[in-house]
Amino acid sequence: MRYGGDNRGRLLIIVLIVTSLFLITLDLRGVSVIGGVRTGTQTALTPVQKFGSWALTPLRNFASDVTHLGRTRNQIEKLKAENETLRNTLLNRKSADARLKQLKSVLNLAGGGGYKVVNAKVISQGPSTSFTQTITIDAGTSSGIRSNMTVISGYGLVGVVKIAYPDSSLVQLASDPAFRIGARIAKSEQIGILSGQGSRTGVLQLLDNTTTVKAGDALLARGSDSGRPFVPGVPIGEVTSVDNSPGAVTQTAEVRFYANFSTLGVVAVVIAKPESDPRDALVPPKPVPTPLPTVTIYASPSPSPSTSTEP
C-alpha cells in the first residue's frame, strides 16, 4: 500500500513537470495558452472586482473624511483667524488714514494763521467732574502745553485746555454749556459772546442791539490780550438764524460750529499766539453749488398737411 502511494505521487510530479514544459514550449512558440488563461481569469473576475470597488467606495470615502476632519477644522479656524486679522488691519488703516487727513487739515489751518501748535491725538471723550463736554488728548506739560490754551481742529475752534498733566490734557469743548468766548463777525468789528449749548449749535449774544447780523455770517475768535485762553482769528462757526425780537435789549443768533466734536481724532494746541492778527484770512470759503445739468431739446417742425381738391 505504501509503495503504491509513492508511485502515484511520483507519477503526478512527472505529469506536472511534463505539462509545465509543454505549456512553456507552446508559449515560446507564440501560442498564447497562458495569456488566454490569464485573460479568461481576468474576464471572469472583472464583474466581481467592479462590484467590490462599488461596495467599498463609500467606506473608503468615509474613512478619508474621518481622517481629514480634524485637518479641515484646523484649516477653517486658521482661515477665520486670518480673516479677522485682515479685517482689523483694514479698520486700523482706515482709522490711520482719517487721522492723517485731520492732521494735514489742522496743520494747514495753523500755518495759515501763523499759530505755533503742538499736535495731539484724542484718546478719550466724555464728561468730567467739572464739565459735561470734554476730550482728553495725549500731550501735556512735557510738550509745552499749559492750561488756558486754545485747541483747534482743521475746521476751527475745538475748545480750551482746562487741566494739563505731564503727558495728557483735559480739554473743555466749545459745545459745553459752561463754555464762553468772545466772537467777532467776519468783515466787521461787531462782537458778541458765544455760549455752548451741549451740541454742535451755540448761541451768540451781540453786545450792540443795532448790529446787523444775518444767516451765513462767519464768526471768528476775537482773541485775548495775552493770547490765552484764546488766540485771534480762529474760525468758530456760521450764523444759521437771527432773533430780532422787538424790544429786546440785545440780539441773539444761533450758530453752527465748524468743528464736528463727535469725530475728533487729531487736534492741535496753540502754544504761542501769532505775531499779527490773521483777521479774516481763515474764514472757510463758501461751498460752490454744483450746477444742474441742462438738457437742450430740439423740436423738428412737422410737415404741413397737403390740401387736395376733389373733382
Tab-separated table of C-alpha atoms in Angstrom:
chain	number	residue	atom	x	y	z
A	1	MET	CA	0.000	0.000	0.000
A	2	ARG	CA	2.781	2.350	0.868
A	3	TYR	CA	4.779	1.593	-2.309
A	4	GLY	CA	1.658	2.139	-4.440
A	5	GLY	CA	1.132	5.603	-2.897
A	6	ASP	CA	4.723	6.586	-3.621
A	7	ASN	CA	4.395	5.537	-7.270
A	8	ARG	CA	1.278	7.630	-7.707
A	9	GLY	CA	2.994	10.643	-6.166
A	10	ARG	CA	5.965	10.262	-8.475
A	11	LEU	CA	3.631	9.881	-11.460
A	12	LEU	CA	1.773	13.090	-10.505
A	13	ILE	CA	5.017	15.028	-10.242
A	14	ILE	CA	6.171	13.725	-13.616
A	15	VAL	CA	2.823	14.708	-15.211
A	16	LEU	CA	3.022	18.228	-13.772
A	17	ILE	CA	6.612	18.653	-14.952
A	18	VAL	CA	5.755	17.438	-18.451
A	19	THR	CA	2.671	19.657	-18.588
A	20	SER	CA	4.684	22.683	-17.458
A	21	LEU	CA	7.357	22.038	-20.083
A	22	PHE	CA	4.643	21.596	-22.702
A	23	LEU	CA	2.959	24.908	-21.826
A	24	ILE	CA	6.295	26.734	-21.734
A	25	THR	CA	7.185	25.348	-25.139
A	26	LEU	CA	3.858	26.467	-26.580
A	27	ASP	CA	4.256	29.932	-25.073
A	28	LEU	CA	7.767	30.286	-26.522
A	29	ARG	CA	6.421	29.314	-29.958
A	30	GLY	CA	3.799	32.088	-29.819
A	31	VAL	CA	0.804	30.086	-28.742
A	32	SER	CA	-0.937	32.284	-26.090
A	33	VAL	CA	-2.104	29.492	-23.890
A	34	ILE	CA	-1.019	31.141	-20.624
A	35	GLY	CA	-2.182	34.578	-21.810
A	36	GLY	CA	-5.543	33.138	-22.758
A	37	VAL	CA	-5.921	31.536	-19.368
A	38	ARG	CA	-4.888	34.816	-17.740
A	39	THR	CA	-7.327	36.789	-19.895
A	40	GLY	CA	-10.148	34.384	-19.186
A	41	THR	CA	-9.488	34.562	-15.489
A	42	GLN	CA	-9.378	38.369	-15.612
A	43	THR	CA	-12.611	38.452	-17.622
A	44	ALA	CA	-14.312	36.189	-15.131
A	45	LEU	CA	-13.128	38.256	-12.169
A	46	THR	CA	-13.904	41.742	-13.640
A	47	PRO	CA	-17.580	41.846	-12.513
A	48	VAL	CA	-16.506	40.756	-9.056
A	49	GLN	CA	-13.835	43.491	-8.939
A	50	LYS	CA	-16.286	46.140	-10.122
A	51	PHE	CA	-18.829	45.116	-7.512
A	52	GLY	CA	-16.171	45.099	-4.804
A	53	SER	CA	-14.941	48.576	-5.841
A	54	TRP	CA	-18.516	49.937	-5.870
A	55	ALA	CA	-19.248	48.428	-2.472
A	56	LEU	CA	-16.035	49.635	-0.863
A	57	THR	CA	-16.006	53.203	-2.286
A	58	PRO	CA	-18.328	54.701	0.410
A	59	LEU	CA	-16.273	53.013	3.089
A	60	ARG	CA	-13.060	54.421	1.682
A	61	ASN	CA	-14.632	57.913	1.374
A	62	PHE	CA	-15.925	57.748	4.922
A	63	ALA	CA	-12.511	56.703	6.208
A	64	SER	CA	-10.913	59.564	4.234
A	65	ASP	CA	-13.428	62.097	5.625
A	66	VAL	CA	-12.798	60.941	9.174
A	67	THR	CA	-9.057	61.164	8.602
A	68	HIS	CA	-9.236	64.696	7.212
A	69	LEU	CA	-11.981	66.005	9.538
A	70	GLY	CA	-9.585	67.327	12.148
A	71	ARG	CA	-7.341	68.828	9.498
A	72	THR	CA	-10.316	70.580	7.836
A	73	ARG	CA	-11.474	72.072	11.125
A	74	ASN	CA	-7.985	73.399	11.807
A	75	GLN	CA	-7.895	74.953	8.352
A	76	ILE	CA	-11.293	76.605	8.911
A	77	GLU	CA	-10.172	78.039	12.257
A	78	LYS	CA	-6.960	79.275	10.675
A	79	LEU	CA	-8.873	80.965	7.851
A	80	LYS	CA	-11.221	82.603	10.371
A	81	ALA	CA	-8.255	83.946	12.333
A	82	GLU	CA	-6.604	85.265	9.174
A	83	ASN	CA	-9.871	86.912	8.092
A	84	GLU	CA	-10.225	88.618	11.481
A	85	THR	CA	-6.626	89.832	11.292
A	86	LEU	CA	-7.182	91.268	7.812
A	87	ARG	CA	-10.410	92.949	8.932
A	88	ASN	CA	-8.666	94.588	11.900
A	89	THR	CA	-5.801	95.669	9.664
A	90	LEU	CA	-8.265	97.270	7.245
A	91	LEU	CA	-10.081	99.087	10.063
A	92	ASN	CA	-6.783	100.322	11.517
A	93	ARG	CA	-5.718	101.511	8.077
A	94	LYS	CA	-8.964	103.440	7.614
A	95	SER	CA	-8.576	104.979	11.069
A	96	ALA	CA	-4.961	105.939	10.345
A	97	ASP	CA	-5.962	107.489	7.013
A	98	ALA	CA	-8.679	109.525	8.739
A	99	ARG	CA	-6.232	110.781	11.392
A	100	LEU	CA	-3.684	111.677	8.715
A	101	LYS	CA	-6.310	113.678	6.852
A	102	GLN	CA	-7.243	115.539	10.045
A	103	LEU	CA	-3.567	116.204	10.820
A	104	LYS	CA	-2.971	117.737	7.391
A	105	SER	CA	-6.061	119.883	7.791
A	106	VAL	CA	-5.126	121.231	11.227
A	107	LEU	CA	-1.562	121.974	10.101
A	108	ASN	CA	-2.925	123.921	7.130
A	109	LEU	CA	-5.139	125.985	9.425
A	110	ALA	CA	-2.308	126.612	11.904
A	111	GLY	CA	0.049	127.600	9.102
A	112	GLY	CA	-2.483	129.995	7.607
A	113	GLY	CA	-2.980	131.729	10.957
A	114	GLY	CA	0.685	131.748	11.941
A	115	TYR	CA	-0.024	129.718	15.087
A	116	LYS	CA	2.681	127.716	16.836
A	117	VAL	CA	0.994	124.444	17.737
A	118	VAL	CA	1.541	121.049	19.323
A	119	ASN	CA	-0.335	118.205	17.651
A	120	ALA	CA	-2.157	115.701	19.826
A	121	LYS	CA	-4.351	112.650	19.425
A	122	VAL	CA	-7.721	112.381	21.126
A	123	ILE	CA	-7.566	109.401	23.489
A	124	SER	CA	-10.957	109.698	25.179
A	125	GLN	CA	-14.143	111.707	25.014
A	126	GLY	CA	-16.790	112.239	27.676
A	127	PRO	CA	-17.873	114.294	30.682
A	128	SER	CA	-15.602	115.131	33.591
A	129	THR	CA	-16.328	116.134	37.163
A	130	SER	CA	-16.393	119.819	36.168
A	131	PHE	CA	-17.626	119.828	32.550
A	132	THR	CA	-20.154	117.859	30.521
A	133	GLN	CA	-18.397	118.181	27.153
A	134	THR	CA	-14.683	117.279	27.220
A	135	ILE	CA	-11.956	115.336	25.440
A	136	THR	CA	-8.612	114.055	26.692
A	137	ILE	CA	-5.541	114.381	24.481
A	138	ASP	CA	-2.190	112.570	24.649
A	139	ALA	CA	0.012	115.665	25.119
A	140	GLY	CA	0.638	117.727	28.239
A	141	THR	CA	3.130	119.861	30.115
A	142	SER	CA	6.069	117.816	28.829
A	143	SER	CA	5.154	119.113	25.342
A	144	GLY	CA	4.791	122.733	26.443
A	145	ILE	CA	1.027	122.670	26.950
A	146	ARG	CA	-0.466	124.680	29.788
A	147	SER	CA	-3.986	125.418	30.968
A	148	ASN	CA	-5.980	128.148	29.187
A	149	MET	CA	-4.587	127.421	25.726
A	150	THR	CA	-6.671	127.378	22.555
A	151	VAL	CA	-7.388	123.983	20.952
A	152	ILE	CA	-8.198	123.799	17.237
A	153	SER	CA	-9.018	121.250	14.558
A	154	GLY	CA	-8.728	121.551	10.800
A	155	TYR	CA	-12.129	123.262	10.725
A	156	GLY	CA	-11.652	125.746	13.534
A	157	LEU	CA	-12.175	126.127	17.262
A	158	VAL	CA	-12.451	122.964	19.377
A	159	GLY	CA	-12.165	124.333	22.907
A	160	VAL	CA	-9.686	125.297	25.594
A	161	VAL	CA	-7.230	123.359	27.783
A	162	LYS	CA	-8.517	123.286	31.346
A	163	ILE	CA	-6.078	120.916	33.054
A	164	ALA	CA	-2.642	119.944	31.758
A	165	TYR	CA	-0.929	116.828	33.098
A	166	PRO	CA	2.611	115.697	32.235
A	167	ASP	CA	1.538	113.529	29.271
A	168	SER	CA	-2.134	114.371	28.753
A	169	SER	CA	-4.570	117.259	28.961
A	170	LEU	CA	-8.262	117.773	29.628
A	171	VAL	CA	-9.954	119.982	27.029
A	172	GLN	CA	-13.306	121.689	27.527
A	173	LEU	CA	-15.185	121.640	24.233
A	174	ALA	CA	-16.821	124.740	22.804
A	175	SER	CA	-20.108	122.832	22.897
A	176	ASP	CA	-20.029	122.652	26.709
A	177	PRO	CA	-22.858	124.721	28.285
A	178	ALA	CA	-20.298	126.424	30.560
A	179	PHE	CA	-18.103	127.495	27.627
A	180	ARG	CA	-17.871	131.203	26.726
A	181	ILE	CA	-15.794	133.001	24.085
A	182	GLY	CA	-15.650	136.498	22.657
A	183	ALA	CA	-16.554	136.304	18.965
A	184	ARG	CA	-16.324	138.722	16.066
A	185	ILE	CA	-18.435	138.786	12.931
A	186	ALA	CA	-16.184	138.458	9.887
A	187	LYS	CA	-15.707	141.589	7.741
A	188	SER	CA	-16.860	143.806	10.591
A	189	GLU	CA	-15.912	144.858	14.096
A	190	GLN	CA	-19.189	143.716	15.619
A	191	ILE	CA	-18.585	141.492	18.630
A	192	GLY	CA	-20.588	139.288	20.959
A	193	ILE	CA	-20.372	136.438	23.437
A	194	LEU	CA	-20.814	132.894	22.143
A	195	SER	CA	-22.066	130.206	24.546
A	196	GLY	CA	-22.117	126.433	24.156
A	197	GLN	CA	-25.425	124.595	24.251
A	198	GLY	CA	-24.360	120.968	24.687
A	199	SER	CA	-24.500	120.242	20.955
A	200	ARG	CA	-22.944	121.443	17.716
A	201	THR	CA	-25.095	124.570	17.948
A	202	GLY	CA	-24.141	127.610	20.020
A	203	VAL	CA	-25.846	130.920	20.826
A	204	LEU	CA	-24.325	134.310	20.051
A	205	GLN	CA	-25.418	137.295	22.139
A	206	LEU	CA	-24.493	140.558	20.424
A	207	LEU	CA	-23.363	143.402	22.644
A	208	ASP	CA	-24.823	146.063	20.353
A	209	ASN	CA	-28.516	145.841	19.587
A	210	THR	CA	-28.050	147.886	16.432
A	211	THR	CA	-25.609	145.413	14.929
A	212	THR	CA	-26.689	143.924	11.655
A	213	VAL	CA	-26.179	140.176	11.567
A	214	LYS	CA	-27.662	137.710	9.142
A	215	ALA	CA	-27.669	133.992	8.407
A	216	GLY	CA	-24.490	132.891	6.699
A	217	ASP	CA	-22.184	135.291	8.570
A	218	ALA	CA	-18.945	133.702	9.772
A	219	LEU	CA	-17.731	134.062	13.354
A	220	LEU	CA	-14.077	134.289	14.413
A	221	ALA	CA	-12.411	134.272	17.805
A	222	ARG	CA	-11.842	137.854	18.963
A	223	GLY	CA	-8.756	136.819	20.911
A	224	SER	CA	-7.479	137.541	24.385
A	225	ASP	CA	-4.921	140.228	25.226
A	226	SER	CA	-2.186	137.703	26.013
A	227	GLY	CA	-3.372	135.053	23.552
A	228	ARG	CA	-4.723	132.973	26.419
A	229	PRO	CA	-7.196	131.424	26.621
A	230	PHE	CA	-7.976	132.348	23.021
A	231	VAL	CA	-5.846	133.452	20.095
A	232	PRO	CA	-7.431	135.756	17.483
A	233	GLY	CA	-8.708	134.773	14.073
A	234	VAL	CA	-9.712	131.154	14.764
A	235	PRO	CA	-12.897	130.233	12.835
A	236	ILE	CA	-15.765	129.347	15.178
A	237	GLY	CA	-18.898	128.786	13.163
A	238	GLU	CA	-21.598	130.192	10.939
A	239	VAL	CA	-24.806	132.020	11.840
A	240	THR	CA	-27.861	129.954	10.936
A	241	SER	CA	-30.661	132.169	12.273
A	242	VAL	CA	-31.161	135.533	13.997
A	243	ASP	CA	-33.674	136.540	16.668
A	244	ASN	CA	-34.677	140.175	16.182
A	245	SER	CA	-37.497	140.325	18.693
A	246	PRO	CA	-38.892	143.868	19.085
A	247	GLY	CA	-37.980	145.461	22.391
A	248	ALA	CA	-35.122	143.045	23.096
A	249	VAL	CA	-32.116	144.622	24.769
A	250	THR	CA	-29.701	142.533	22.718
A	251	GLN	CA	-29.838	140.465	19.566
A	252	THR	CA	-29.219	136.751	19.651
A	253	ALA	CA	-28.242	134.403	16.851
A	254	GLU	CA	-27.939	130.664	16.521
A	255	VAL	CA	-24.518	129.469	15.370
A	256	ARG	CA	-23.423	126.128	13.990
A	257	PHE	CA	-19.829	125.269	14.925
A	258	TYR	CA	-17.466	124.416	12.096
A	259	ALA	CA	-15.864	121.615	14.129
A	260	ASN	CA	-17.655	118.284	14.455
A	261	PHE	CA	-16.914	117.386	18.081
A	262	SER	CA	-18.061	113.770	17.761
A	263	THR	CA	-15.482	112.869	15.096
A	264	LEU	CA	-12.351	114.458	16.549
A	265	GLY	CA	-9.262	112.275	16.136
A	266	VAL	CA	-6.371	114.735	15.880
A	267	VAL	CA	-6.264	118.284	17.261
A	268	ALA	CA	-3.643	120.950	17.889
A	269	VAL	CA	-2.962	123.142	20.913
A	270	VAL	CA	-1.831	126.697	20.164
A	271	ILE	CA	1.118	127.287	22.479
A	272	ALA	CA	2.016	130.739	21.122
A	273	LYS	CA	-0.131	133.472	19.600
A	274	PRO	CA	0.667	134.733	16.086
A	275	GLU	CA	2.797	137.802	15.524
A	276	SER	CA	-0.180	139.545	13.946
A	277	ASP	CA	-3.930	139.003	13.928
A	278	PRO	CA	-4.856	136.926	10.838
A	279	ARG	CA	-8.164	138.775	10.732
A	280	ASP	CA	-10.460	137.118	8.155
A	281	ALA	CA	-7.777	135.016	6.444
A	282	LEU	CA	-9.066	131.750	7.936
A	283	VAL	CA	-12.760	132.141	7.088
A	284	PRO	CA	-13.758	128.937	5.234
A	285	PRO	CA	-14.783	129.551	1.630
A	286	LYS	CA	-18.448	129.218	0.851
A	287	PRO	CA	-19.317	125.930	-0.850
A	288	VAL	CA	-19.878	126.310	-4.557
A	289	PRO	CA	-23.205	124.756	-5.565
A	290	THR	CA	-22.977	122.094	-8.221
A	291	PRO	CA	-24.665	123.371	-11.370
A	292	LEU	CA	-27.592	121.343	-12.564
A	293	PRO	CA	-27.071	119.718	-15.948
A	294	THR	CA	-29.011	121.377	-18.727
A	295	VAL	CA	-30.696	119.470	-21.496
A	296	THR	CA	-31.398	121.126	-24.817
A	297	ILE	CA	-34.327	119.748	-26.762
A	298	TYR	CA	-34.567	120.473	-30.454
A	299	ALA	CA	-38.060	120.330	-31.930
A	300	SER	CA	-38.337	119.228	-35.560
A	301	PRO	CA	-41.187	121.000	-37.404
A	302	SER	CA	-43.824	118.634	-38.676
A	303	PRO	CA	-44.592	118.728	-42.406
A	304	SER	CA	-47.538	120.923	-43.413
A	305	PRO	CA	-50.636	118.915	-44.342
A	306	SER	CA	-51.197	118.842	-48.119
A	307	THR	CA	-54.516	120.131	-49.465
A	308	SER	CA	-56.326	118.084	-52.039
A	309	THR	CA	-59.086	119.312	-54.413
A	310	GLU	CA	-61.877	116.878	-55.053
A	311	PRO	CA	-63.139	116.746	-58.626
